PDB file of C-alpha atoms in Angstrom:
ATOM      1  CA  UNK A   1     -92.644 -19.036 -35.642  1.00 39.00           C
ATOM      2  CA  UNK A   2     -89.900 -18.019 -33.241  1.00 37.00           C
ATOM      3  CA  UNK A   3     -91.095 -17.515 -29.775  1.00 38.00           C
ATOM      4  CA  UNK A   4     -90.262 -14.180 -28.315  1.00 38.00           C
ATOM      5  CA  UNK A   5     -88.469 -14.043 -25.332  1.00 35.00           C
ATOM      6  CA  UNK A   6     -89.117 -11.117 -22.500  1.00 35.00           C
ATOM      7  CA  UNK A   7     -86.661  -8.887 -23.825  1.00 34.00           C
ATOM      8  CA  UNK A   8     -87.562  -9.004 -27.330  1.00 32.00           C
ATOM      9  CA  UNK A   9     -89.713  -6.429 -29.607  1.00 32.00           C
ATOM     10  CA  UNK A  10     -93.470  -6.842 -28.561  1.00 35.00           C
ATOM     11  CA  UNK A  11     -95.539  -7.961 -31.774  1.00 38.00           C
ATOM     12  CA  UNK A  12     -97.262  -5.330 -31.140  1.00 44.00           C
ATOM     13  CA  UNK A  13     -95.598  -3.217 -33.822  1.00 41.00           C
ATOM     14  CA  UNK A  14     -97.266   0.241 -33.213  1.00 44.00           C
ATOM     15  CA  UNK A  15     -94.797   1.574 -30.925  1.00 44.00           C
ATOM     16  CA  UNK A  16     -90.492   0.226 -30.779  1.00 43.00           C
ATOM     17  CA  UNK A  17     -90.850   0.912 -26.435  1.00 49.00           C
ATOM     18  CA  UNK A  18     -89.427  -2.390 -25.199  1.00 53.00           C
ATOM     19  CA  UNK A  19     -92.260  -4.588 -24.114  1.00 66.00           C
ATOM     20  CA  UNK A  20     -91.348  -3.910 -20.559  1.00 63.00           C
ATOM     21  CA  UNK A  21     -92.703  -0.432 -20.978  1.00 68.00           C
ATOM     22  CA  UNK A  22     -95.841  -1.706 -21.462  1.00 70.00           C
ATOM     23  CA  UNK A  23     -95.553  -3.097 -17.933  1.00 74.00           C
ATOM     24  CA  UNK A  24     -95.175   0.658 -16.024  1.00 71.00           C
ATOM     25  CA  UNK A  25     -98.758   1.344 -15.331  1.00 73.00           C
ATOM     26  CA  UNK A  26     -98.027   4.585 -13.916  1.00 75.00           C
ATOM     27  CA  UNK A  27     -96.906   5.653 -17.341  1.00 80.00           C
ATOM     28  CA  UNK A  28     -99.999   7.755 -18.892  1.00 80.00           C
ATOM     29  CA  UNK A  29     -99.104   7.253 -22.534  1.00 84.00           C
ATOM     30  CA  UNK A  30     -99.368   3.466 -21.891  1.00 89.00           C
ATOM     31  CA  UNK A  31    -102.108   1.843 -23.691  1.00 91.00           C
ATOM     32  CA  UNK A  32    -102.809  -1.073 -21.668  1.00 92.00           C
ATOM     33  CA  UNK A  33    -103.173   1.012 -18.473  1.00 91.00           C
ATOM     34  CA  UNK A  34    -106.264   1.337 -16.896  1.00 91.00           C
ATOM     35  CA  UNK A  35    -108.102   3.879 -14.703  1.00 91.00           C
ATOM     36  CA  UNK A  36    -109.656   3.144 -11.424  1.00 89.00           C
ATOM     37  CA  UNK A  37    -112.947   4.717 -12.432  1.00 91.00           C
ATOM     38  CA  UNK A  38    -112.621   2.750 -16.084  1.00 93.00           C
ATOM     39  CA  UNK A  39    -115.339  -0.372 -15.844  1.00 94.00           C
ATOM     40  CA  UNK A  40    -116.978  -2.221 -18.379  1.00 95.00           C
ATOM     41  CA  UNK A  41    -120.333  -0.236 -17.733  1.00 95.00           C
ATOM     42  CA  UNK A  42    -118.962   3.346 -18.423  1.00 96.00           C
ATOM     43  CA  UNK A  43    -121.098   4.898 -20.637  1.00 96.00           C
ATOM     44  CA  UNK A  44    -118.493   7.493 -22.570  1.00 96.00           C
ATOM     45  CA  UNK A  45    -121.072   9.575 -24.768  1.00 96.00           C
ATOM     46  CA  UNK A  46    -124.489  11.390 -23.799  1.00 94.00           C
ATOM     47  CA  UNK A  47    -125.618  10.591 -27.422  1.00 95.00           C
ATOM     48  CA  UNK A  48    -126.329   6.878 -28.588  1.00 97.00           C
ATOM     49  CA  UNK A  49    -125.202   5.724 -31.936  1.00 96.00           C
ATOM     50  CA  UNK A  50    -128.404   5.541 -34.746  1.00 94.00           C
ATOM     51  CA  UNK A  51    -128.466   5.149 -38.096  1.00 88.00           C
ATOM     52  CA  UNK A  52    -128.198   9.294 -38.416  1.00 83.00           C
ATOM     53  CA  UNK A  53    -125.544  10.439 -36.194  1.00 87.00           C
ATOM     54  CA  UNK A  54    -122.255   8.485 -36.966  1.00 90.00           C
ATOM     55  CA  UNK A  55    -120.169  11.211 -37.882  1.00 86.00           C
ATOM     56  CA  UNK A  56    -120.968  13.150 -35.139  1.00 87.00           C
ATOM     57  CA  UNK A  57    -120.897   9.832 -32.714  1.00 94.00           C
ATOM     58  CA  UNK A  58    -117.431   9.009 -34.136  1.00 94.00           C
ATOM     59  CA  UNK A  59    -115.794  12.140 -33.177  1.00 93.00           C
ATOM     60  CA  UNK A  60    -116.838  12.622 -29.801  1.00 95.00           C
ATOM     61  CA  UNK A  61    -116.015   9.103 -29.095  1.00 97.00           C
ATOM     62  CA  UNK A  62    -112.677   8.726 -31.186  1.00 97.00           C
ATOM     63  CA  UNK A  63    -111.837  12.278 -28.530  1.00 97.00           C
ATOM     64  CA  UNK A  64    -112.515  10.095 -25.317  1.00 97.00           C
ATOM     65  CA  UNK A  65    -110.628   7.218 -26.381  1.00 97.00           C
ATOM     66  CA  UNK A  66    -107.759   9.250 -27.255  1.00 96.00           C
ATOM     67  CA  UNK A  67    -108.216  10.817 -24.024  1.00 95.00           C
ATOM     68  CA  UNK A  68    -108.194   7.426 -22.519  1.00 95.00           C
ATOM     69  CA  UNK A  69    -105.257   6.474 -24.750  1.00 94.00           C
ATOM     70  CA  UNK A  70    -107.614   3.633 -25.894  1.00 97.00           C
ATOM     71  CA  UNK A  71    -107.556   5.109 -29.434  1.00 96.00           C
ATOM     72  CA  UNK A  72    -105.368   2.501 -30.779  1.00 96.00           C
ATOM     73  CA  UNK A  73    -107.228  -0.582 -29.900  1.00 97.00           C
ATOM     74  CA  UNK A  74    -110.135   0.654 -33.034  1.00 97.00           C
ATOM     75  CA  UNK A  75    -107.129   1.905 -35.256  1.00 95.00           C
ATOM     76  CA  UNK A  76    -105.311  -0.978 -35.233  1.00 94.00           C
ATOM     77  CA  UNK A  77    -102.464   0.442 -33.890  1.00 94.00           C
ATOM     78  CA  UNK A  78    -102.599  -1.566 -30.964  1.00 93.00           C
ATOM     79  CA  UNK A  79    -102.129  -5.261 -32.293  1.00 92.00           C
ATOM     80  CA  UNK A  80    -103.713  -8.466 -30.611  1.00 93.00           C
ATOM     81  CA  UNK A  81    -100.421 -10.228 -29.806  1.00 91.00           C
ATOM     82  CA  UNK A  82    -100.090 -13.394 -31.714  1.00 91.00           C
ATOM     83  CA  UNK A  83     -98.657 -16.480 -29.341  1.00 89.00           C
ATOM     84  CA  UNK A  84    -101.441 -16.744 -26.495  1.00 90.00           C
ATOM     85  CA  UNK A  85     -97.975 -16.899 -24.477  1.00 88.00           C
ATOM     86  CA  UNK A  86     -96.850 -13.293 -24.982  1.00 87.00           C
ATOM     87  CA  UNK A  87     -96.688 -11.372 -21.577  1.00 86.00           C
ATOM     88  CA  UNK A  88     -99.385  -8.893 -23.514  1.00 89.00           C
ATOM     89  CA  UNK A  89    -101.650 -11.103 -24.715  1.00 92.00           C
ATOM     90  CA  UNK A  90    -104.264 -11.337 -21.301  1.00 93.00           C
ATOM     91  CA  UNK A  91    -103.555  -7.302 -21.282  1.00 93.00           C
ATOM     92  CA  UNK A  92    -104.483  -6.542 -24.786  1.00 95.00           C
ATOM     93  CA  UNK A  93    -107.759  -8.998 -24.568  1.00 96.00           C
ATOM     94  CA  UNK A  94    -108.430  -6.836 -21.343  1.00 95.00           C
ATOM     95  CA  UNK A  95    -108.191  -3.712 -22.542  1.00 96.00           C
ATOM     96  CA  UNK A  96    -109.383  -4.816 -26.134  1.00 97.00           C
ATOM     97  CA  UNK A  97    -113.115  -5.838 -24.250  1.00 97.00           C
ATOM     98  CA  UNK A  98    -113.031  -3.262 -22.203  1.00 97.00           C
ATOM     99  CA  UNK A  99    -113.164  -0.651 -25.745  1.00 98.00           C
ATOM    100  CA  UNK A 100    -115.686  -3.106 -26.887  1.00 98.00           C
ATOM    101  CA  UNK A 101    -118.215  -2.798 -24.255  1.00 98.00           C
ATOM    102  CA  UNK A 102    -117.912   1.356 -24.365  1.00 98.00           C
ATOM    103  CA  UNK A 103    -118.772   0.779 -27.976  1.00 98.00           C
ATOM    104  CA  UNK A 104    -121.444  -1.235 -27.281  1.00 97.00           C
ATOM    105  CA  UNK A 105    -122.647   1.029 -24.283  1.00 97.00           C
ATOM    106  CA  UNK A 106    -122.612   4.144 -26.747  1.00 98.00           C
ATOM    107  CA  UNK A 107    -124.800   2.547 -29.514  1.00 98.00           C
ATOM    108  CA  UNK A 108    -128.662   2.188 -30.015  1.00 97.00           C
ATOM    109  CA  UNK A 109    -130.562  -1.265 -28.947  1.00 96.00           C
ATOM    110  CA  UNK A 110    -130.995  -2.138 -32.620  1.00 95.00           C
ATOM    111  CA  UNK A 111    -127.388  -1.936 -33.249  1.00 96.00           C
ATOM    112  CA  UNK A 112    -126.202  -3.049 -30.587  1.00 96.00           C
ATOM    113  CA  UNK A 113    -127.601  -6.774 -31.098  1.00 95.00           C
ATOM    114  CA  UNK A 114    -125.794  -6.618 -34.212  1.00 95.00           C
ATOM    115  CA  UNK A 115    -122.492  -6.186 -32.242  1.00 95.00           C
ATOM    116  CA  UNK A 116    -123.043  -9.625 -30.016  1.00 92.00           C
ATOM    117  CA  UNK A 117    -120.451 -11.727 -31.638  1.00 94.00           C
ATOM    118  CA  UNK A 118    -117.511  -9.268 -32.731  1.00 96.00           C
ATOM    119  CA  UNK A 119    -115.603  -8.974 -29.913  1.00 95.00           C
ATOM    120  CA  UNK A 120    -112.233  -7.137 -31.551  1.00 97.00           C
ATOM    121  CA  UNK A 121    -112.517  -3.724 -31.012  1.00 98.00           C
ATOM    122  CA  UNK A 122    -111.120  -2.499 -34.095  1.00 97.00           C
ATOM    123  CA  UNK A 123    -113.602  -4.894 -36.096  1.00 97.00           C
ATOM    124  CA  UNK A 124    -116.519  -3.305 -34.318  1.00 98.00           C
ATOM    125  CA  UNK A 125    -115.398  -0.209 -35.478  1.00 98.00           C
ATOM    126  CA  UNK A 126    -114.681  -0.715 -38.844  1.00 96.00           C
ATOM    127  CA  UNK A 127    -118.125  -2.487 -39.042  1.00 96.00           C
ATOM    128  CA  UNK A 128    -120.025   0.531 -37.733  1.00 96.00           C
ATOM    129  CA  UNK A 129    -118.269   2.719 -39.748  1.00 93.00           C
ATOM    130  CA  UNK A 130    -118.684   0.502 -43.345  1.00 91.00           C
ATOM    131  CA  UNK A 131    -122.547   0.311 -42.028  1.00 91.00           C
ATOM    132  CA  UNK A 132    -123.216   3.600 -41.194  1.00 88.00           C
ATOM    133  CA  UNK A 133    -121.116   6.372 -43.238  1.00 81.00           C
ATOM    134  CA  UNK A 134    -123.265   5.083 -46.133  1.00 63.00           C
ATOM    135  CA  UNK A 135    -125.788   7.471 -44.948  1.00 63.00           C
ATOM    136  CA  UNK A 136    -124.072  10.266 -45.031  1.00 72.00           C
ATOM    137  CA  UNK A 137    -125.985  11.639 -48.369  1.00 78.00           C
ATOM    138  CA  UNK A 138    -129.612  11.877 -46.641  1.00 82.00           C
ATOM    139  CA  UNK A 139    -128.034  13.666 -43.670  1.00 80.00           C
ATOM    140  CA  UNK A 140    -126.585  16.156 -45.255  1.00 85.00           C
ATOM    141  CA  UNK A 141    -129.796  16.763 -47.278  1.00 89.00           C
ATOM    142  CA  UNK A 142    -131.799  16.981 -44.124  1.00 89.00           C
ATOM    143  CA  UNK A 143    -129.253  19.301 -42.518  1.00 90.00           C
ATOM    144  CA  UNK A 144    -128.906  21.798 -45.129  1.00 92.00           C
ATOM    145  CA  UNK A 145    -132.863  21.909 -45.462  1.00 94.00           C
ATOM    146  CA  UNK A 146    -133.215  22.336 -41.513  1.00 95.00           C
ATOM    147  CA  UNK A 147    -130.356  24.778 -41.554  1.00 93.00           C
ATOM    148  CA  UNK A 148    -132.285  26.562 -44.575  1.00 93.00           C
ATOM    149  CA  UNK A 149    -135.470  26.829 -42.903  1.00 96.00           C
ATOM    150  CA  UNK A 150    -134.255  27.992 -39.268  1.00 97.00           C
ATOM    151  CA  UNK A 151    -135.827  31.379 -38.138  1.00 96.00           C
ATOM    152  CA  UNK A 152    -135.788  33.196 -34.934  1.00 95.00           C
ATOM    153  CA  UNK A 153    -139.216  32.935 -34.162  1.00 94.00           C
ATOM    154  CA  UNK A 154    -139.611  33.333 -30.433  1.00 92.00           C
ATOM    155  CA  UNK A 155    -136.158  32.241 -29.061  1.00 94.00           C
ATOM    156  CA  UNK A 156    -133.508  35.185 -28.649  1.00 91.00           C
ATOM    157  CA  UNK A 157    -130.763  35.924 -30.450  1.00 92.00           C
ATOM    158  CA  UNK A 158    -128.211  33.726 -28.238  1.00 93.00           C
ATOM    159  CA  UNK A 159    -130.862  30.311 -28.478  1.00 95.00           C
ATOM    160  CA  UNK A 160    -131.534  30.993 -32.224  1.00 96.00           C
ATOM    161  CA  UNK A 161    -127.428  31.448 -32.735  1.00 96.00           C
ATOM    162  CA  UNK A 162    -126.485  28.242 -30.817  1.00 96.00           C
ATOM    163  CA  UNK A 163    -129.313  26.193 -32.730  1.00 96.00           C
ATOM    164  CA  UNK A 164    -127.745  27.561 -36.107  1.00 96.00           C
ATOM    165  CA  UNK A 165    -124.191  26.921 -35.202  1.00 95.00           C
ATOM    166  CA  UNK A 166    -125.277  23.262 -34.355  1.00 91.00           C
ATOM    167  CA  UNK A 167    -126.571  22.750 -37.645  1.00 92.00           C
ATOM    168  CA  UNK A 168    -123.582  24.768 -38.799  1.00 92.00           C
ATOM    169  CA  UNK A 169    -120.874  22.649 -37.079  1.00 89.00           C
ATOM    170  CA  UNK A 170    -122.444  19.603 -38.180  1.00 86.00           C
ATOM    171  CA  UNK A 171    -122.691  20.174 -41.715  1.00 87.00           C
ATOM    172  CA  UNK A 172    -118.818  21.095 -41.834  1.00 85.00           C
ATOM    173  CA  UNK A 173    -117.687  17.833 -40.516  1.00 81.00           C
ATOM    174  CA  UNK A 174    -119.475  16.661 -43.542  1.00 79.00           C
ATOM    175  CA  UNK A 175    -118.093  18.616 -45.816  1.00 75.00           C
ATOM    176  CA  UNK A 176    -114.851  19.830 -44.346  1.00 70.00           C
ATOM    177  CA  UNK A 177    -113.362  22.438 -46.088  1.00 65.00           C
ATOM    178  CA  UNK A 178    -109.801  21.483 -48.014  1.00 63.00           C
ATOM    179  CA  UNK A 179    -106.667  23.312 -46.849  1.00 64.00           C
ATOM    180  CA  UNK A 180    -103.674  24.483 -49.113  1.00 65.00           C
ATOM    181  CA  UNK A 181    -100.980  26.931 -49.738  1.00 66.00           C
ATOM    182  CA  UNK A 182    -102.273  28.429 -52.772  1.00 71.00           C
ATOM    183  CA  UNK A 183    -104.164  30.663 -51.230  1.00 69.00           C
ATOM    184  CA  UNK A 184    -107.594  28.959 -51.824  1.00 73.00           C
ATOM    185  CA  UNK A 185    -108.736  27.476 -48.592  1.00 74.00           C
ATOM    186  CA  UNK A 186    -108.759  31.528 -47.271  1.00 79.00           C
ATOM    187  CA  UNK A 187    -111.188  32.363 -50.170  1.00 81.00           C
ATOM    188  CA  UNK A 188    -113.360  29.348 -49.429  1.00 81.00           C
ATOM    189  CA  UNK A 189    -113.772  29.874 -45.566  1.00 82.00           C
ATOM    190  CA  UNK A 190    -114.424  33.443 -46.365  1.00 85.00           C
ATOM    191  CA  UNK A 191    -117.183  32.443 -48.634  1.00 88.00           C
ATOM    192  CA  UNK A 192    -118.027  29.558 -45.804  1.00 86.00           C
ATOM    193  CA  UNK A 193    -117.963  32.814 -43.336  1.00 89.00           C
ATOM    194  CA  UNK A 194    -120.129  34.956 -45.442  1.00 92.00           C
ATOM    195  CA  UNK A 195    -122.760  32.491 -46.310  1.00 92.00           C
ATOM    196  CA  UNK A 196    -122.985  32.171 -42.214  1.00 93.00           C
ATOM    197  CA  UNK A 197    -123.588  35.381 -41.541  1.00 94.00           C
ATOM    198  CA  UNK A 198    -126.438  35.966 -44.833  1.00 94.00           C
ATOM    199  CA  UNK A 199    -128.181  33.002 -43.274  1.00 95.00           C
ATOM    200  CA  UNK A 200    -128.273  34.209 -39.511  1.00 96.00           C
ATOM    201  CA  UNK A 201    -129.643  37.294 -40.899  1.00 95.00           C
ATOM    202  CA  UNK A 202    -132.169  35.612 -42.641  1.00 95.00           C
ATOM    203  CA  UNK A 203    -133.080  34.017 -40.323  1.00 96.00           C
ATOM    204  CA  UNK A 204    -133.978  36.908 -37.534  1.00 95.00           C
ATOM    205  CA  UNK A 205    -137.339  38.171 -36.779  1.00 94.00           C
ATOM    206  CA  UNK A 206    -138.962  41.267 -38.758  1.00 92.00           C
ATOM    207  CA  UNK A 207    -137.873  43.588 -35.708  1.00 88.00           C
ATOM    208  CA  UNK A 208    -134.242  43.449 -37.162  1.00 89.00           C
ATOM    209  CA  UNK A 209    -134.944  44.169 -40.680  1.00 89.00           C
ATOM    210  CA  UNK A 210    -133.255  47.547 -40.558  1.00 86.00           C
ATOM    211  CA  UNK A 211    -130.243  46.527 -39.264  1.00 85.00           C
ATOM    212  CA  UNK A 212    -130.335  43.678 -40.819  1.00 88.00           C
ATOM    213  CA  UNK A 213    -130.139  46.132 -44.411  1.00 88.00           C
ATOM    214  CA  UNK A 214    -127.518  48.189 -43.065  1.00 86.00           C
ATOM    215  CA  UNK A 215    -125.312  45.468 -42.188  1.00 88.00           C
ATOM    216  CA  UNK A 216    -125.877  43.694 -45.757  1.00 89.00           C
ATOM    217  CA  UNK A 217    -123.987  47.574 -46.984  1.00 87.00           C
ATOM    218  CA  UNK A 218    -120.790  46.428 -45.099  1.00 86.00           C
ATOM    219  CA  UNK A 219    -118.092  45.144 -47.222  1.00 85.00           C
ATOM    220  CA  UNK A 220    -116.504  42.707 -45.553  1.00 87.00           C
ATOM    221  CA  UNK A 221    -119.568  41.740 -43.503  1.00 89.00           C
ATOM    222  CA  UNK A 222    -118.294  41.498 -39.604  1.00 89.00           C
ATOM    223  CA  UNK A 223    -117.770  38.131 -38.524  1.00 91.00           C
ATOM    224  CA  UNK A 224    -120.810  36.202 -37.293  1.00 93.00           C
ATOM    225  CA  UNK A 225    -119.245  35.799 -33.661  1.00 92.00           C
ATOM    226  CA  UNK A 226    -118.932  39.893 -33.486  1.00 89.00           C
ATOM    227  CA  UNK A 227    -122.177  40.140 -34.809  1.00 90.00           C
ATOM    228  CA  UNK A 228    -123.878  38.214 -32.808  1.00 90.00           C
ATOM    229  CA  UNK A 229    -122.154  39.719 -29.139  1.00 87.00           C
ATOM    230  CA  UNK A 230    -123.869  42.751 -30.872  1.00 83.00           C
ATOM    231  CA  UNK A 231    -127.071  41.675 -30.820  1.00 86.00           C
ATOM    232  CA  UNK A 232    -127.049  40.061 -27.590  1.00 80.00           C
ATOM    233  CA  UNK A 233    -128.015  42.684 -25.811  1.00 64.00           C
ATOM    234  CA  UNK A 234    -131.063  44.307 -27.953  1.00 50.00           C
ATOM    235  CA  UNK A 235    -132.266  41.096 -28.227  1.00 47.00           C
ATOM    236  CA  UNK A 236    -132.360  41.009 -24.291  1.00 48.00           C
ATOM    237  CA  UNK A 237    -134.133  44.751 -24.659  1.00 51.00           C
ATOM    238  CA  UNK A 238    -136.169  42.935 -27.198  1.00 45.00           C
ATOM    239  CA  UNK A 239    -137.595  40.003 -25.083  1.00 45.00           C
ATOM    240  CA  UNK A 240    -138.530  42.457 -22.546  1.00 48.00           C
ATOM    241  CA  UNK A 241    -140.702  44.696 -24.413  1.00 40.00           C
ATOM    242  CA  UNK A 242    -142.540  41.621 -26.042  1.00 41.00           C
ATOM    243  CA  UNK A 243    -143.442  40.427 -22.294  1.00 47.00           C
ATOM    244  CA  UNK A 244    -144.867  43.906 -21.770  1.00 46.00           C
ATOM    245  CA  UNK A 245    -142.293  45.129 -19.227  1.00 43.00           C
ATOM    246  CA  UNK A 246    -142.251  48.357 -21.256  1.00 42.00           C
ATOM    247  CA  UNK A 247    -144.914  50.718 -22.752  1.00 42.00           C
ATOM    248  CA  UNK A 248    -145.799  51.239 -26.617  1.00 39.00           C
ATOM    249  CA  UNK A 249    -143.834  53.961 -26.939  1.00 35.00           C
ATOM    250  CA  UNK A 250    -140.571  52.707 -25.009  1.00 36.00           C
ATOM    251  CA  UNK A 251    -140.870  50.071 -27.049  1.00 40.00           C
ATOM    252  CA  UNK A 252    -140.696  52.322 -30.165  1.00 35.00           C
ATOM    253  CA  UNK A 253    -137.875  54.745 -28.852  1.00 37.00           C
ATOM    254  CA  UNK A 254    -136.098  51.176 -28.031  1.00 44.00           C
ATOM    255  CA  UNK A 255    -136.371  49.616 -31.364  1.00 47.00           C
ATOM    256  CA  UNK A 256    -134.628  53.035 -32.852  1.00 50.00           C
ATOM    257  CA  UNK A 257    -132.158  52.703 -30.143  1.00 53.00           C
ATOM    258  CA  UNK A 258    -130.956  49.299 -31.346  1.00 51.00           C
ATOM    259  CA  UNK A 259    -130.343  50.251 -34.734  1.00 54.00           C
ATOM    260  CA  UNK A 260    -128.576  53.155 -33.791  1.00 54.00           C
ATOM    261  CA  UNK A 261    -126.465  51.256 -31.322  1.00 58.00           C
ATOM    262  CA  UNK A 262    -125.358  48.368 -33.648  1.00 57.00           C
ATOM    263  CA  UNK A 263    -125.207  50.875 -36.929  1.00 57.00           C
ATOM    264  CA  UNK A 264    -122.663  53.020 -34.576  1.00 60.00           C
ATOM    265  CA  UNK A 265    -120.610  49.895 -33.029  1.00 57.00           C
ATOM    266  CA  UNK A 266    -120.286  48.521 -36.815  1.00 57.00           C
ATOM    267  CA  UNK A 267    -119.191  51.652 -38.075  1.00 55.00           C
ATOM    268  CA  UNK A 268    -122.166  52.399 -40.232  1.00 52.00           C
ATOM    269  CA  UNK A 269    -122.716  55.602 -38.361  1.00 49.00           C
ATOM    270  CA  UNK A 270    -121.064  58.159 -36.522  1.00 49.00           C
ATOM    271  CA  UNK A 271    -121.207  58.023 -32.125  1.00 52.00           C
TER     272      UNK A 271
END
């Protein structure tokens, strides 16, 4: 193979930049730039990879690697120079080792042991993807069952909604909506949101039965964010009641007031 001169194109073919640009370490877009805070012991995500959470873990890892401009090392866009005499060779190995270390630091012990002898960041990433994305079916089943059975119970409306939203967001990751220009994506999105609102209402405590029945008569249903916002203040009042901060008489009045406030703000009754 013909030896490349320092003034020729790098074998790193993902970018037509002149090879000298990769030695400009003040350029934040340089994939070979290593920040002062970057080191091999760095843990990039708070949740370690297990056999059940590859989708959410990979999204978090890709987000951080993109922010550090190292995404190309797992996608294969930043290619390993073939010639060890290439000026970029040592820089590529240094950055690749950094990314491999970051990935190993972000996985569970059982998984980490299986990566001990894989030295290429792209190969590590591909191996994890091929091995763990096969677990999607059981995870989707688990999410949907948990989502369908989730109830408010002793939680505030805010906490209950947060738990529901976490499950919802992960389900969307596993089953993303298809985008098109025919208008069907809008219809599907409306159906998604309607299911979201109905599931939220189904899980509310019995004290919200009346207001829930009133909301279900609205067409179209209010958005989930608007609905949660409307129920937040009443939720605080109900929590105070359940903690004995108000007597029984005030309790009855407050529950009626809750329903009236929500119905008024949703336009179901005149103020």
